[in-house]
Amino acid sequence: MDKHLTTTTNSIPQNEKGIHTDFTHSMTYGEYLSLEELLSAQNCLSDHHDEMLFIIIHQVSELWMKLILHETQSAVKAIEQGQLETSFKRLARVSRIQSQIIQAWDVLATLTPSEYSEFRDSLGQASGFQSYQYRMIEFLLGFKTNHVLKIYEKQPALYKELQKAYTAPSLYDAAIHSLARAGLHIEETILNRDLTKPYQSDESVKQAWLKVYRDVDTYWNLYQLGEKLVDIEDWLLQWRFRHMKTVERIIGFKTGTGGSSGVHYLKQVLDQRFFPELWDLRTEI
């Protein structure tokens, strides 16, 4: 053991003698990141080798979703306060996070149907469909559906958080209000709409965005905001597509563990739109 310690110490370059090695009274990297708790949270319910892959992929995705919520909620506040340039940094970061989550499907896709079938029953009725962070992201982007809230009634504190997100202004609501503050006409019915309903395309919003895109110099910040929103929806649709194809690759058209129709359901949600006018205007520019 002493020989090992000597070897480890001697491996530090002579010009790096300032590196700390005594943490008797100091916080370590592992303690700061709570690595003991984090790395012990992979509780496999079967003896199958590939269940570890399945758990870690989903845990990593949930961590990224936590950061997406953190950044997007901050962006909404910045937009509401007229700090559009601050929101650009937040939203650009969200897009980069989304690219990481999309790539995670490539790793999960190494799981074959035969391998997954050997531990799938261990999941019971647990399913990614029940991800509350994903629902909060949908709410934050403006897609509000109250029927999914019932899933979370088992956890009162969580249910309260989801109710709060369900009734809060979405990222697109904040963007539309920023159009109105810039003097662009938005119908009052849109500015005072029921925030618990999914957003529906509106002609006044479309015309406002068209004016922004036709006069970029005058409305540069709003133009940049529009493009950041398009980036986020684009990446979200790519994530959903990779999700759908990965599920099809692994389980085909079987029913999902949570009771959904699986691939059929995932194909349906590909048609959901979050910022419709920003896509429609491209035909008219």
Coordinates of C-alpha atoms in Angstrom, one line a residue:
M1 CA 0.0 0.0 0.0
D2 CA 2.9 2.4 0.8
K3 CA 4.4 1.6 -2.5
H4 CA 1.2 2.5 -4.3
L5 CA 0.9 5.8 -2.4
T6 CA 4.5 6.7 -3.4
T7 CA 3.8 5.9 -7.0
T8 CA 0.7 8.0 -7.0
T9 CA 2.5 11.0 -5.4
N10 CA 5.4 10.8 -7.7
S11 CA 3.1 10.8 -10.7
I12 CA 2.3 14.5 -10.0
P13 CA 4.5 16.7 -12.2
Q14 CA 7.2 18.7 -10.4
N15 CA 5.6 22.0 -11.4
E16 CA 2.2 21.0 -9.9
K17 CA 3.3 20.7 -6.2
G18 CA 0.4 23.0 -5.3
I19 CA -2.2 20.3 -6.0
H20 CA -4.2 19.6 -2.8
T21 CA -4.1 16.0 -1.6
D22 CA -5.0 16.4 2.0
F23 CA -8.8 16.8 2.4
T24 CA -9.0 15.9 6.1
H25 CA -10.7 19.3 6.8
S26 CA -11.8 20.3 3.3
M27 CA -14.6 19.5 1.0
T28 CA -13.8 17.1 -1.9
Y29 CA -15.0 17.0 -5.4
G30 CA -17.1 14.0 -4.7
E31 CA -18.7 15.6 -1.6
Y32 CA -19.5 18.8 -3.6
L33 CA -21.3 16.8 -6.3
S34 CA -22.9 14.3 -3.8
L35 CA -21.3 11.6 -5.9
E36 CA -21.9 8.9 -3.3
E37 CA -25.7 9.4 -3.4
L38 CA -25.7 10.0 -7.2
L39 CA -23.7 6.9 -8.1
S40 CA -25.6 4.7 -5.7
A41 CA -29.0 5.6 -7.2
Q42 CA -28.9 2.9 -10.0
N43 CA -31.0 0.3 -8.4
C44 CA -31.4 -2.5 -10.8
L45 CA -34.4 -4.8 -10.3
S46 CA -33.1 -7.7 -12.4
D47 CA -29.7 -9.4 -12.8
H48 CA -29.6 -8.5 -16.5
H49 CA -26.4 -6.6 -17.6
D50 CA -28.2 -4.1 -19.7
E51 CA -30.6 -2.8 -17.1
M52 CA -27.8 -0.5 -15.9
L53 CA -27.7 1.1 -19.3
F54 CA -31.5 1.6 -19.3
I55 CA -31.5 3.3 -15.9
I56 CA -28.5 5.6 -16.4
I57 CA -29.7 6.9 -19.8
H58 CA -33.0 7.9 -18.2
Q59 CA -31.4 9.4 -15.1
V60 CA -29.0 11.4 -17.2
S61 CA -31.9 12.7 -19.4
E62 CA -33.8 13.7 -16.2
L63 CA -30.7 15.7 -15.1
W64 CA -30.6 17.5 -18.4
M65 CA -34.3 18.2 -18.2
K66 CA -33.8 19.7 -14.8
L67 CA -31.3 22.1 -16.3
I68 CA -33.7 22.8 -19.3
L69 CA -36.3 23.9 -16.8
H70 CA -33.8 26.0 -14.8
E71 CA -32.7 27.9 -17.9
T72 CA -36.1 28.2 -19.6
Q73 CA -37.8 29.5 -16.4
S74 CA -35.0 32.1 -16.1
A75 CA -35.5 33.0 -19.7
V76 CA -39.2 33.6 -19.2
K77 CA -38.5 35.9 -16.3
A78 CA -35.9 37.8 -18.4
I79 CA -38.3 38.2 -21.3
E80 CA -41.1 39.4 -18.9
Q81 CA -38.6 42.0 -17.6
G82 CA -37.7 43.2 -21.1
Q83 CA -34.2 41.7 -20.8
L84 CA -34.2 39.9 -24.1
E85 CA -30.5 39.7 -24.5
T86 CA -30.2 37.8 -21.2
S87 CA -32.9 35.4 -22.4
F88 CA -30.9 34.7 -25.6
K89 CA -28.0 33.2 -23.5
R90 CA -30.4 31.0 -21.5
L91 CA -32.3 29.8 -24.6
A92 CA -29.1 29.1 -26.6
R93 CA -28.0 26.9 -23.7
V94 CA -31.3 25.1 -23.7
S95 CA -30.7 24.2 -27.4
R96 CA -27.3 22.8 -26.7
I97 CA -28.7 20.7 -23.8
Q98 CA -31.4 19.4 -26.2
S99 CA -28.6 18.2 -28.6
Q100 CA -27.1 16.2 -25.7
I101 CA -30.4 14.5 -24.9
I102 CA -31.0 13.6 -28.5
Q103 CA -27.6 11.9 -28.7
A104 CA -28.5 9.8 -25.6
W105 CA -31.0 7.9 -27.8
D106 CA -28.0 6.6 -29.9
V107 CA -26.6 5.0 -26.8
L108 CA -30.0 3.4 -25.7
A109 CA -30.4 2.2 -29.3
T110 CA -27.6 -0.3 -28.7
L111 CA -30.1 -2.2 -26.5
T112 CA -31.6 -5.0 -28.7
P113 CA -35.2 -6.3 -28.4
S114 CA -34.0 -9.6 -27.1
E115 CA -32.0 -7.9 -24.3
Y116 CA -34.7 -5.5 -23.3
S117 CA -37.4 -8.2 -23.2
E118 CA -35.3 -10.0 -20.5
F119 CA -35.8 -7.3 -17.9
R120 CA -38.8 -5.2 -19.2
D121 CA -41.3 -6.9 -16.9
S122 CA -39.2 -5.6 -13.9
L123 CA -40.4 -2.1 -14.8
G124 CA -44.0 -2.9 -14.0
Q125 CA -46.1 0.1 -15.0
A126 CA -43.3 2.6 -14.7
S127 CA -42.7 4.6 -17.9
G128 CA -41.1 7.7 -19.3
F129 CA -44.6 8.8 -20.0
Q130 CA -44.8 9.6 -16.3
S131 CA -41.8 11.9 -16.3
Y132 CA -43.0 15.0 -14.4
Q133 CA -40.1 17.1 -15.6
Y134 CA -41.0 16.4 -19.2
R135 CA -44.6 17.5 -18.5
M136 CA -43.3 20.7 -16.9
I137 CA -41.2 21.4 -20.0
E138 CA -44.4 20.9 -22.1
F139 CA -46.3 23.2 -19.9
L140 CA -43.5 25.8 -20.0
L141 CA -43.5 25.7 -23.8
G142 CA -47.3 26.2 -23.8
F143 CA -48.7 22.7 -24.4
K144 CA -51.2 22.3 -21.5
T145 CA -53.2 19.1 -20.8
N146 CA -54.8 18.6 -17.5
H147 CA -55.6 14.9 -17.9
V148 CA -51.9 14.0 -17.3
L149 CA -52.0 15.7 -13.9
K150 CA -53.8 12.7 -12.4
I151 CA -50.6 10.7 -12.7
Y152 CA -49.0 12.7 -10.0
E153 CA -51.8 12.9 -7.4
K154 CA -49.9 10.3 -5.4
Q155 CA -47.3 12.9 -4.5
P156 CA -49.0 16.1 -3.1
A157 CA -46.0 18.3 -3.1
L158 CA -45.1 17.4 -6.7
Y159 CA -48.7 17.7 -7.8
K160 CA -48.8 21.3 -6.4
E161 CA -45.6 22.1 -8.4
L162 CA -47.2 20.8 -11.6
Q163 CA -50.4 22.7 -10.9
K164 CA -48.3 25.9 -10.6
A165 CA -46.6 25.2 -13.9
Y166 CA -49.9 24.4 -15.5
T167 CA -51.4 27.8 -14.7
A168 CA -48.2 29.8 -15.3
P169 CA -47.5 31.8 -18.5
S170 CA -45.5 29.8 -21.0
L171 CA -42.3 30.9 -22.8
Y172 CA -44.4 31.8 -25.8
D173 CA -46.9 33.8 -23.7
A174 CA -43.9 35.8 -22.5
A175 CA -42.7 36.3 -26.1
I176 CA -46.1 37.4 -27.3
H177 CA -46.4 40.0 -24.6
S178 CA -42.9 41.3 -25.6
L179 CA -44.4 41.8 -29.1
A180 CA -47.2 43.9 -27.6
R181 CA -44.8 45.9 -25.4
A182 CA -42.9 46.8 -28.6
G183 CA -46.0 48.4 -30.0
L184 CA -47.1 45.6 -32.3
H185 CA -50.8 44.8 -32.3
I186 CA -51.9 41.7 -30.4
E187 CA -55.6 40.9 -29.8
E188 CA -56.7 41.4 -26.2
T189 CA -58.2 37.9 -26.3
I190 CA -54.6 36.5 -26.7
L191 CA -53.0 38.8 -24.1
N192 CA -55.6 37.8 -21.6
R193 CA -56.2 34.2 -22.7
D194 CA -56.8 31.2 -20.4
L195 CA -53.2 30.0 -19.7
T196 CA -54.4 26.5 -18.9
K197 CA -55.5 25.9 -22.5
P198 CA -53.1 24.8 -25.2
Y199 CA -52.1 27.8 -27.3
Q200 CA -53.9 28.1 -30.7
S201 CA -52.5 30.0 -33.7
D202 CA -53.7 33.6 -33.9
E203 CA -53.7 36.0 -36.9
S204 CA -52.7 39.0 -34.9
V205 CA -49.7 37.2 -33.5
K206 CA -48.8 36.0 -37.0
Q207 CA -48.9 39.5 -38.4
A208 CA -46.8 40.8 -35.5
W209 CA -44.1 38.3 -36.2
L210 CA -44.3 39.0 -39.9
K211 CA -43.6 42.6 -39.2
V212 CA -40.6 41.7 -37.1
Y213 CA -39.2 39.4 -39.8
R214 CA -39.8 41.9 -42.6
D215 CA -38.1 44.7 -40.6
V216 CA -35.2 43.0 -38.9
D217 CA -33.2 46.2 -38.2
T218 CA -36.0 47.8 -36.3
Y219 CA -37.0 44.7 -34.3
W220 CA -33.6 43.0 -34.1
N221 CA -34.0 41.6 -30.5
L222 CA -37.5 40.3 -31.2
Y223 CA -36.2 38.7 -34.4
Q224 CA -33.4 37.0 -32.4
L225 CA -36.0 35.9 -29.9
G226 CA -38.1 34.3 -32.6
E227 CA -35.2 32.4 -34.0
K228 CA -34.3 31.1 -30.5
L229 CA -37.8 29.8 -30.1
V230 CA -37.6 28.1 -33.5
D231 CA -34.4 26.4 -32.4
I232 CA -36.0 25.0 -29.3
E233 CA -39.0 23.6 -31.1
D234 CA -36.8 22.2 -33.9
W235 CA -34.6 20.4 -31.4
L236 CA -37.7 19.2 -29.4
L237 CA -39.2 17.6 -32.5
Q238 CA -35.9 16.0 -33.3
W239 CA -35.8 14.6 -29.7
R240 CA -39.3 13.2 -30.1
F241 CA -38.5 11.6 -33.5
R242 CA -35.4 9.9 -32.1
H243 CA -37.4 8.8 -29.1
M244 CA -40.1 7.3 -31.4
K245 CA -37.6 5.5 -33.6
T246 CA -35.6 4.1 -30.7
V247 CA -38.8 2.7 -29.1
E248 CA -39.8 1.2 -32.5
R249 CA -36.3 -0.3 -32.8
I250 CA -36.4 -1.9 -29.4
I251 CA -40.1 -2.9 -28.8
G252 CA -41.7 -2.5 -32.2
F253 CA -45.4 -1.6 -31.9
K254 CA -46.0 -3.1 -28.4
T255 CA -48.0 -1.2 -25.8
G256 CA -45.8 0.9 -23.6
T257 CA -45.2 -0.2 -20.0
G258 CA -47.2 2.8 -18.8
G259 CA -50.2 1.8 -20.9
S260 CA -49.8 4.1 -23.9
S261 CA -50.0 2.8 -27.4
G262 CA -46.2 3.2 -27.6
V263 CA -44.9 4.1 -31.1
H264 CA -48.4 5.1 -32.2
Y265 CA -48.7 7.6 -29.4
L266 CA -45.2 8.9 -30.1
K267 CA -46.0 9.4 -33.7
Q268 CA -49.1 11.5 -32.8
V269 CA -47.2 13.9 -30.6
L270 CA -44.8 14.7 -33.5
D271 CA -47.6 16.8 -34.9
Q272 CA -47.9 19.0 -31.8
R273 CA -46.9 22.6 -32.4
F274 CA -45.6 25.1 -29.8
F275 CA -44.9 28.3 -31.7
P276 CA -47.1 27.9 -34.9
E277 CA -46.9 31.4 -36.3
L278 CA -43.1 31.3 -36.3
W279 CA -43.3 28.4 -38.7
D280 CA -46.2 29.6 -40.8
L281 CA -44.6 32.9 -41.5
R282 CA -41.8 31.3 -43.4
T283 CA -44.1 30.5 -46.3
E284 CA -45.0 34.2 -46.6
I285 CA -41.6 35.9 -46.1

